[in-house]
Amino acid sequence: MFDQKFVWGVASSAYQVEGTDPEDGRGEMIWDDFLEEGHGYEGQTGAVSCDHMHRYKQDYALMGNLGIQAYRFSLNWARILPDGTGRVNEKAIAMYRDMILTMKSHGIEPYITLFHWEFPKALYHKGGWLNDEVVEWFGNYAKVVAEHFSDICTNFITFNEPQCVVLLGHLTGEHAPGIRVSIRDSFRIAHNLLKSHGQAVKMLRAYAKQPIRIGYAPTGGVAYPETEDPADVAAAKSVYFGFDNPMERWAWNVSWFSDPVFLGHYPKEGLEKFAKYLPEITEADLELIHQPLDFMGQNIYNGYGIRAGADGKPEYVERKPGSPVTAVDWPVTPKAFYYGIKFLCERYPLPLFITENGMGCHDNIAPDGRVHDWDRITFLDEYIGQMQRAMEDGADVRGYFCWTFLDNLEWDKGYKERFGLVYVDYENQRRIVKDSAYWYQKLIATRGGSLSCNDICKEILFLDPVCTHNIWGGTKLREEFNYPVEGDDIGECWGISAHPNGDGSGRYGAYAGWKLSRLWEEHPEVFGNLDVDRFPLLVKLIDARDDLSIQVHPNDSYAKEHENGSFGKTECWYVLDCPENASLVIGHNAKSKEELSQMIAEGRWKEFIREVPVQKGDFIQIDPGTVHAIKGGLLILETQQNSDITYRVYDYDRLSNGKPRELHIQQSEDVITIPAREPSECIIHTKNSILNELVPLYSCDLYSVFHLNLEGSMSFRQKYPFLNMTVTDGSGIINGQPIHKGDNFILPNEFGMVELTGNLEAVLSTADHIKEASNEEYMERSIRRVV
């Protein structure tokens, strides 16, 4: 969660949104010729763009209505100073002042960027950034800005992404002015940019009419570690601030453009690598560049994975096939956001503002007239969640500016790329608020509380089960349910289990690889914060090729005293399949304790046990103290307490590894209920023929069990603390996820609507009668977990 002082804003630049007006007095800038001469997408230019210069009053009202707190925008140097120096365009001053006052009237704090690539054409013809006089030119521009705007604005940023100015504008020629200078000249351009930054800071402070705050907004892709291993983290950090790029792309670098500004010196590794290309760098230059700043900015969109190699050197990690990318083909890497923020805050001693972050999407107007940009919402949710994580780990982040508010001219890419929270129809300048803008509005209003990372994980929790080999087991769990287990003695599949003897693991998503017991301990909110110290249920599939032992389970009080605090074991069975004339052992015939002991001692088993006929679809409740046994040939789904306490009364004198299996006569006699319940009280002959409904089978203080027979489609609201589900036959789709026979998963707390399609049968269960822990009990459990 974010505090009240955290700044939530949006960002843009002048040329990308403003448009032009023949009466506005603006001077020409380098992007005018560059795009008009056809160097951009489909010949598109910024002549009109969003026409923001004529529509800013409506645009700021829209910002205010969406709860935007701050707006980072740039001034057009060539609009204010048409010749780059000298004469001031008073129309531009008036327009920008009115912009600032209008946004402030809507509760929006202005953050002025002096240079977002709007270089005056007149100065380009004098040598541009290669002319050392540019330092004074830019300083004079900063003086004009301070004189005309510092009375109504207190936040200033000198440069936006100087790396792009050098690399894209002067090395590759992709951006204006579209030239390719020598490597040596590119370093002079970079050095002049940094000196211009320092001179601007001096002039802003000297001529400001009130105390102001100044920052600087570079960029760069983030090297992030493949794993959390300290060796990988160190390797990634070294690459992030290092110099691996080839010389023709040397300027895509973080430390060369940040160390002099924030630390007062160029990085040693760079000085050594670039020595033959460097201009003269004096102590006076470094003193000028290293002016006192109030904050650092950083534009972060994506990154690349790094690991430590066997020799300790960093290795670049290929992304997995199918990894997500944006509509502009940039990798989606939320982890890069966390580590970029972390690494920057560890290296530089200033508070950080994220001055740009956002996503280009293929946005379209839907038939309902709206723009549903779920990809952008997912992107922002993941990235901002990682920013929160970095702040929780100590990073001093003061604000976040989403790129961008309005769809606009994306430089040489024209209007084909849409990054805005608001859709712009360029044919008629209509604005349509996208779903992501409403999402951002809620994020701001809740101070981050609406982020997924601050909510219950609502993913379906698919589990990889644990299968066991048993003396009485068979092969159906492999052959019919496709569990990847070898052998002809596979007795049980612990499909949903957090028991130490068979702890299932998350298969996909946020909790992939997590044991269910760990998830229960660390995120009890997923299961409704129930007041119980372990996941309460265990769901099994049982394939009995041969008869199971005659056995009995204790209740909770007996198990707690005699079995090291374990749960007792209440369970129930749903018969998935069985042969004709099948039966189960349920109960016994002893009338007294003495008769019980005598029958057991004398081995009068046929006389002792009750065999009850069963058929497919029968439900049997087995309370503690009930003598029972599953007979050979039955396939059972068992829902039980999370316990593995079983007392064997008789095992047919079978041998396991040459020895008789252990019996538990004394414990059995302690817990067997006398007299036994009548079988009719234990068995429900369901043969569920009701379609597309959750049919209740049984409910007690420990669990509720349901059967589902799906043909076609149905939906229902998941209203329980959690809902276990095992697909026992067929296949279908649940909320977009394909499911098949043998799948085991959990629908978490507050999951919402469940939408099912297909032809399948399933057994579901929950622990809905266990109360939710109070705040005090929840805190006590949390403290116990920490201890």
Short mmCIF file of N, CA and C in Angstrom, two decimals, residues 163-286:
data_model
loop_
_atom_site.label_atom_id
_atom_site.label_comp_id
_atom_site.label_asym_id
_atom_site.label_seq_id
_atom_site.Cartn_x
_atom_site.Cartn_y
_atom_site.Cartn_z
N GLN A 163 19.59 9.22 -23.44
CA GLN A 163 20.12 8.08 -24.21
C GLN A 163 19.51 8.03 -25.60
N CYS A 164 18.19 8.30 -25.69
CA CYS A 164 17.51 8.24 -26.99
C CYS A 164 17.96 9.37 -27.91
N VAL A 165 18.22 10.53 -27.32
CA VAL A 165 18.69 11.65 -28.13
C VAL A 165 19.99 11.28 -28.82
N VAL A 166 20.91 10.68 -28.06
CA VAL A 166 22.21 10.32 -28.62
C VAL A 166 22.08 9.14 -29.57
N LEU A 167 21.49 8.05 -29.10
CA LEU A 167 21.47 6.80 -29.87
C LEU A 167 20.55 6.89 -31.09
N LEU A 168 19.28 7.21 -30.86
CA LEU A 168 18.31 7.17 -31.95
C LEU A 168 18.37 8.40 -32.85
N GLY A 169 18.74 9.53 -32.28
CA GLY A 169 18.78 10.74 -33.07
C GLY A 169 20.08 10.95 -33.83
N HIS A 170 21.20 10.43 -33.27
CA HIS A 170 22.50 10.78 -33.84
C HIS A 170 23.40 9.60 -34.17
N LEU A 171 23.03 8.40 -33.78
CA LEU A 171 23.85 7.22 -34.13
C LEU A 171 23.14 6.32 -35.13
N THR A 172 21.86 5.99 -34.88
CA THR A 172 21.12 5.13 -35.81
C THR A 172 20.30 5.93 -36.81
N GLY A 173 19.97 7.18 -36.47
CA GLY A 173 19.17 8.01 -37.35
C GLY A 173 17.70 7.68 -37.38
N GLU A 174 17.23 6.88 -36.43
CA GLU A 174 15.81 6.52 -36.40
C GLU A 174 14.93 7.68 -35.98
N HIS A 175 15.48 8.58 -35.18
CA HIS A 175 14.76 9.75 -34.70
C HIS A 175 15.38 11.01 -35.30
N ALA A 176 14.63 12.10 -35.18
CA ALA A 176 15.17 13.39 -35.62
C ALA A 176 16.41 13.74 -34.77
N PRO A 177 17.43 14.33 -35.36
CA PRO A 177 17.46 14.88 -36.73
C PRO A 177 17.75 13.85 -37.81
N GLY A 178 17.87 12.55 -37.43
CA GLY A 178 18.02 11.51 -38.43
C GLY A 178 19.39 11.44 -39.05
N ILE A 179 20.42 11.73 -38.26
CA ILE A 179 21.79 11.69 -38.78
C ILE A 179 22.59 10.60 -38.08
N ARG A 180 23.71 10.27 -38.68
CA ARG A 180 24.60 9.26 -38.11
C ARG A 180 25.99 9.87 -37.96
N VAL A 181 26.28 10.28 -36.76
CA VAL A 181 27.58 10.88 -36.51
C VAL A 181 28.58 9.78 -36.15
N SER A 182 29.82 10.14 -36.02
CA SER A 182 30.84 9.18 -35.61
C SER A 182 30.67 8.84 -34.13
N ILE A 183 31.28 7.75 -33.74
CA ILE A 183 31.25 7.37 -32.32
C ILE A 183 31.85 8.49 -31.48
N ARG A 184 32.96 9.04 -31.94
CA ARG A 184 33.61 10.12 -31.18
C ARG A 184 32.66 11.30 -31.01
N ASP A 185 32.00 11.71 -32.09
CA ASP A 185 31.08 12.84 -31.99
C ASP A 185 29.89 12.53 -31.08
N SER A 186 29.48 11.27 -31.05
CA SER A 186 28.34 10.92 -30.19
C SER A 186 28.68 11.12 -28.72
N PHE A 187 29.94 10.90 -28.36
CA PHE A 187 30.34 11.15 -26.97
C PHE A 187 30.38 12.64 -26.67
N ARG A 188 30.74 13.46 -27.64
CA ARG A 188 30.69 14.91 -27.43
C ARG A 188 29.23 15.35 -27.23
N ILE A 189 28.32 14.80 -28.03
CA ILE A 189 26.90 15.12 -27.86
C ILE A 189 26.43 14.75 -26.46
N ALA A 190 26.79 13.55 -26.02
CA ALA A 190 26.36 13.10 -24.69
C ALA A 190 26.92 14.00 -23.60
N HIS A 191 28.20 14.38 -23.73
CA HIS A 191 28.83 15.23 -22.71
C HIS A 191 28.18 16.61 -22.70
N ASN A 192 27.86 17.14 -23.87
CA ASN A 192 27.19 18.43 -23.92
C ASN A 192 25.78 18.37 -23.34
N LEU A 193 25.09 17.26 -23.58
CA LEU A 193 23.77 17.08 -22.96
C LEU A 193 23.87 17.14 -21.44
N LEU A 194 24.84 16.43 -20.89
CA LEU A 194 24.98 16.39 -19.43
C LEU A 194 25.40 17.75 -18.88
N LYS A 195 26.29 18.45 -19.57
CA LYS A 195 26.65 19.80 -19.13
C LYS A 195 25.44 20.73 -19.22
N SER A 196 24.64 20.55 -20.26
CA SER A 196 23.43 21.37 -20.40
C SER A 196 22.46 21.12 -19.25
N HIS A 197 22.37 19.86 -18.84
CA HIS A 197 21.56 19.56 -17.66
C HIS A 197 22.04 20.37 -16.46
N GLY A 198 23.34 20.32 -16.20
CA GLY A 198 23.87 21.04 -15.04
C GLY A 198 23.63 22.53 -15.12
N GLN A 199 23.84 23.10 -16.32
CA GLN A 199 23.62 24.53 -16.49
C GLN A 199 22.15 24.89 -16.29
N ALA A 200 21.25 24.01 -16.74
CA ALA A 200 19.82 24.27 -16.54
C ALA A 200 19.46 24.27 -15.07
N VAL A 201 20.03 23.34 -14.31
CA VAL A 201 19.75 23.29 -12.87
C VAL A 201 20.20 24.60 -12.22
N LYS A 202 21.39 25.08 -12.58
CA LYS A 202 21.90 26.33 -12.01
C LYS A 202 20.97 27.49 -12.33
N MET A 203 20.52 27.57 -13.57
CA MET A 203 19.68 28.69 -13.96
C MET A 203 18.29 28.60 -13.35
N LEU A 204 17.76 27.41 -13.27
CA LEU A 204 16.45 27.25 -12.63
C LEU A 204 16.50 27.72 -11.19
N ARG A 205 17.52 27.32 -10.48
CA ARG A 205 17.61 27.71 -9.06
C ARG A 205 17.90 29.21 -8.92
N ALA A 206 18.72 29.74 -9.82
CA ALA A 206 19.08 31.16 -9.71
C ALA A 206 17.90 32.08 -9.97
N TYR A 207 17.01 31.67 -10.86
CA TYR A 207 15.94 32.57 -11.28
C TYR A 207 14.55 32.14 -10.80
N ALA A 208 14.47 31.08 -10.04
CA ALA A 208 13.18 30.63 -9.52
C ALA A 208 12.61 31.66 -8.56
N LYS A 209 11.31 31.81 -8.57
CA LYS A 209 10.63 32.81 -7.74
C LYS A 209 10.17 32.24 -6.40
N GLN A 210 10.41 30.97 -6.21
CA GLN A 210 10.10 30.32 -4.93
C GLN A 210 10.93 29.04 -4.88
N PRO A 211 11.02 28.38 -3.73
CA PRO A 211 11.77 27.12 -3.67
C PRO A 211 11.18 26.09 -4.65
N ILE A 212 12.04 25.45 -5.41
CA ILE A 212 11.59 24.47 -6.40
C ILE A 212 12.32 23.15 -6.20
N ARG A 213 11.79 22.11 -6.83
CA ARG A 213 12.40 20.78 -6.80
C ARG A 213 12.76 20.40 -8.22
N ILE A 214 13.99 19.88 -8.38
CA ILE A 214 14.50 19.59 -9.72
C ILE A 214 14.96 18.14 -9.79
N GLY A 215 14.65 17.50 -10.92
CA GLY A 215 15.09 16.13 -11.16
C GLY A 215 15.54 15.95 -12.60
N TYR A 216 15.76 14.71 -12.96
CA TYR A 216 16.35 14.34 -14.26
C TYR A 216 15.83 12.95 -14.58
N ALA A 217 15.46 12.69 -15.85
CA ALA A 217 14.72 11.46 -16.18
C ALA A 217 15.39 10.68 -17.30
N PRO A 218 16.43 9.92 -17.01
CA PRO A 218 17.03 9.04 -18.01
C PRO A 218 16.23 7.75 -18.16
N THR A 219 16.76 6.81 -18.93
CA THR A 219 16.06 5.56 -19.17
C THR A 219 17.07 4.43 -19.30
N GLY A 220 16.62 3.28 -19.76
CA GLY A 220 17.49 2.13 -19.99
C GLY A 220 16.79 0.83 -19.65
N GLY A 221 17.03 -0.20 -20.47
CA GLY A 221 16.50 -1.52 -20.17
C GLY A 221 17.15 -2.08 -18.92
N VAL A 222 16.41 -2.87 -18.18
CA VAL A 222 16.87 -3.37 -16.88
C VAL A 222 17.36 -4.81 -16.99
N ALA A 223 18.57 -5.05 -16.52
CA ALA A 223 19.05 -6.42 -16.35
C ALA A 223 18.52 -6.94 -15.03
N TYR A 224 17.72 -8.00 -15.09
CA TYR A 224 17.16 -8.56 -13.86
C TYR A 224 17.62 -10.01 -13.71
N PRO A 225 17.76 -10.49 -12.47
CA PRO A 225 18.29 -11.84 -12.26
C PRO A 225 17.27 -12.92 -12.60
N GLU A 226 17.78 -14.02 -13.15
CA GLU A 226 16.89 -15.13 -13.47
C GLU A 226 16.26 -15.71 -12.21
N THR A 227 17.03 -15.77 -11.12
CA THR A 227 16.53 -16.28 -9.84
C THR A 227 16.88 -15.28 -8.75
N GLU A 228 16.42 -15.55 -7.54
CA GLU A 228 16.73 -14.71 -6.40
C GLU A 228 18.09 -15.05 -5.79
N ASP A 229 18.80 -16.00 -6.38
CA ASP A 229 20.12 -16.38 -5.87
C ASP A 229 21.03 -15.14 -5.86
N PRO A 230 21.74 -14.90 -4.75
CA PRO A 230 22.60 -13.71 -4.67
C PRO A 230 23.60 -13.59 -5.82
N ALA A 231 24.08 -14.72 -6.32
CA ALA A 231 25.03 -14.67 -7.44
C ALA A 231 24.35 -14.13 -8.70
N ASP A 232 23.11 -14.55 -8.95
CA ASP A 232 22.37 -14.03 -10.10
C ASP A 232 22.06 -12.55 -9.93
N VAL A 233 21.69 -12.15 -8.71
CA VAL A 233 21.37 -10.74 -8.44
C VAL A 233 22.60 -9.87 -8.69
N ALA A 234 23.74 -10.33 -8.18
CA ALA A 234 24.98 -9.55 -8.37
C ALA A 234 25.34 -9.47 -9.86
N ALA A 235 25.15 -10.58 -10.58
CA ALA A 235 25.46 -10.58 -12.01
C ALA A 235 24.56 -9.60 -12.76
N ALA A 236 23.28 -9.60 -12.43
CA ALA A 236 22.34 -8.69 -13.11
C ALA A 236 22.68 -7.24 -12.81
N LYS A 237 23.00 -6.96 -11.58
CA LYS A 237 23.32 -5.58 -11.19
C LYS A 237 24.57 -5.09 -11.93
N SER A 238 25.55 -5.96 -12.07
CA SER A 238 26.77 -5.56 -12.77
C SER A 238 26.50 -5.27 -14.24
N VAL A 239 25.60 -6.05 -14.86
CA VAL A 239 25.25 -5.82 -16.26
C VAL A 239 24.43 -4.54 -16.41
N TYR A 240 23.49 -4.31 -15.49
CA TYR A 240 22.62 -3.13 -15.57
C TYR A 240 23.44 -1.84 -15.60
N PHE A 241 24.46 -1.78 -14.77
CA PHE A 241 25.29 -0.58 -14.72
C PHE A 241 26.58 -0.74 -15.53
N GLY A 242 26.67 -1.82 -16.30
CA GLY A 242 27.89 -2.12 -17.02
C GLY A 242 27.88 -1.64 -18.46
N PHE A 243 28.76 -2.23 -19.28
CA PHE A 243 29.04 -1.70 -20.61
C PHE A 243 29.16 -2.84 -21.63
N ASP A 244 28.16 -3.71 -21.65
CA ASP A 244 28.19 -4.85 -22.56
C ASP A 244 27.78 -4.51 -23.98
N ASN A 245 27.06 -3.42 -24.19
CA ASN A 245 26.52 -3.12 -25.51
C ASN A 245 27.64 -2.89 -26.53
N PRO A 246 27.42 -3.26 -27.81
CA PRO A 246 28.41 -2.96 -28.85
C PRO A 246 28.55 -1.46 -29.03
N MET A 247 29.68 -1.03 -29.56
CA MET A 247 29.96 0.40 -29.66
C MET A 247 28.90 1.15 -30.44
N GLU A 248 28.34 0.53 -31.48
CA GLU A 248 27.34 1.25 -32.27
C GLU A 248 26.05 1.53 -31.47
N ARG A 249 25.92 0.86 -30.33
CA ARG A 249 24.76 1.11 -29.46
C ARG A 249 25.22 1.43 -28.03
N TRP A 250 26.38 2.01 -27.91
CA TRP A 250 26.95 2.26 -26.60
C TRP A 250 26.05 3.14 -25.73
N ALA A 251 25.28 4.03 -26.37
CA ALA A 251 24.52 5.03 -25.61
C ALA A 251 23.32 4.44 -24.88
N TRP A 252 22.95 3.18 -25.20
CA TRP A 252 21.87 2.55 -24.44
C TRP A 252 22.47 2.04 -23.14
N ASN A 253 22.69 2.97 -22.23
CA ASN A 253 23.48 2.72 -21.04
C ASN A 253 22.93 3.53 -19.88
N VAL A 254 22.97 2.94 -18.71
CA VAL A 254 22.42 3.61 -17.52
C VAL A 254 23.48 4.45 -16.82
N SER A 255 24.59 3.83 -16.45
CA SER A 255 25.53 4.52 -15.56
C SER A 255 26.24 5.70 -16.24
N TRP A 256 26.49 5.63 -17.56
CA TRP A 256 27.19 6.74 -18.22
C TRP A 256 26.37 8.02 -18.15
N PHE A 257 25.05 7.89 -18.18
CA PHE A 257 24.18 9.06 -18.16
C PHE A 257 23.67 9.40 -16.76
N SER A 258 23.94 8.56 -15.78
CA SER A 258 23.44 8.82 -14.43
C SER A 258 24.54 9.05 -13.40
N ASP A 259 25.63 8.32 -13.50
CA ASP A 259 26.70 8.50 -12.51
C ASP A 259 27.21 9.94 -12.44
N PRO A 260 27.49 10.60 -13.56
CA PRO A 260 27.98 11.98 -13.46
C PRO A 260 26.96 12.92 -12.82
N VAL A 261 25.68 12.68 -13.11
CA VAL A 261 24.63 13.55 -12.58
C VAL A 261 24.42 13.31 -11.09
N PHE A 262 24.34 12.06 -10.69
CA PHE A 262 23.98 11.74 -9.31
C PHE A 262 25.20 11.50 -8.39
N LEU A 263 26.34 11.11 -8.97
CA LEU A 263 27.52 10.78 -8.16
C LEU A 263 28.70 11.71 -8.40
N GLY A 264 28.70 12.44 -9.50
CA GLY A 264 29.75 13.41 -9.74
C GLY A 264 30.92 12.92 -10.55
N HIS A 265 30.83 11.73 -11.13
CA HIS A 265 31.94 11.22 -11.93
C HIS A 265 31.40 10.23 -12.96
N TYR A 266 32.12 10.09 -14.06
CA TYR A 266 31.80 9.05 -15.02
C TYR A 266 32.26 7.70 -14.47
N PRO A 267 31.57 6.61 -14.80
CA PRO A 267 31.98 5.29 -14.28
C PRO A 267 33.34 4.88 -14.83
N LYS A 268 34.16 4.32 -13.96
CA LYS A 268 35.53 3.94 -14.31
C LYS A 268 35.57 2.97 -15.49
N GLU A 269 34.68 1.97 -15.47
CA GLU A 269 34.68 0.98 -16.55
C GLU A 269 34.44 1.66 -17.89
N GLY A 270 33.54 2.63 -17.94
CA GLY A 270 33.26 3.33 -19.17
C GLY A 270 34.42 4.20 -19.62
N LEU A 271 35.06 4.89 -18.69
CA LEU A 271 36.20 5.72 -19.03
C LEU A 271 37.31 4.88 -19.68
N GLU A 272 37.49 3.67 -19.17
CA GLU A 272 38.53 2.80 -19.73
C GLU A 272 38.12 2.26 -21.09
N LYS A 273 36.87 1.84 -21.22
CA LYS A 273 36.42 1.24 -22.48
C LYS A 273 36.32 2.28 -23.59
N PHE A 274 35.92 3.49 -23.24
CA PHE A 274 35.63 4.50 -24.26
C PHE A 274 36.76 5.51 -24.42
N ALA A 275 37.89 5.28 -23.81
CA ALA A 275 38.94 6.30 -23.70
C ALA A 275 39.26 6.98 -25.03
N LYS A 276 39.39 6.22 -26.11
CA LYS A 276 39.83 6.80 -27.38
C LYS A 276 38.75 7.64 -28.07
N TYR A 277 37.52 7.57 -27.57
CA TYR A 277 36.43 8.32 -28.19
C TYR A 277 36.06 9.59 -27.41
N LEU A 278 36.60 9.75 -26.23
CA LEU A 278 36.07 10.77 -25.32
C LEU A 278 36.59 12.16 -25.63
N PRO A 279 35.72 13.17 -25.47
CA PRO A 279 36.20 14.55 -25.52
C PRO A 279 36.94 14.87 -24.23
N GLU A 280 37.51 16.02 -24.17
CA GLU A 280 38.16 16.44 -22.92
C GLU A 280 37.07 16.58 -21.84
N ILE A 281 37.32 15.97 -20.70
CA ILE A 281 36.38 16.04 -19.57
C ILE A 281 37.14 16.67 -18.40
N THR A 282 36.76 17.86 -18.02
CA THR A 282 37.47 18.58 -16.97
C THR A 282 36.75 18.46 -15.63
N GLU A 283 37.46 18.81 -14.59
CA GLU A 283 36.84 18.83 -13.27
C GLU A 283 35.71 19.86 -13.22
N ALA A 284 35.90 20.96 -13.96
CA ALA A 284 34.84 21.96 -14.01
C ALA A 284 33.59 21.41 -14.69
N ASP A 285 33.79 20.58 -15.72
CA ASP A 285 32.65 19.93 -16.38
C ASP A 285 31.89 19.07 -15.38
N LEU A 286 32.62 18.24 -14.64
CA LEU A 286 31.97 17.32 -13.70
C LEU A 286 31.27 18.08 -12.59
#
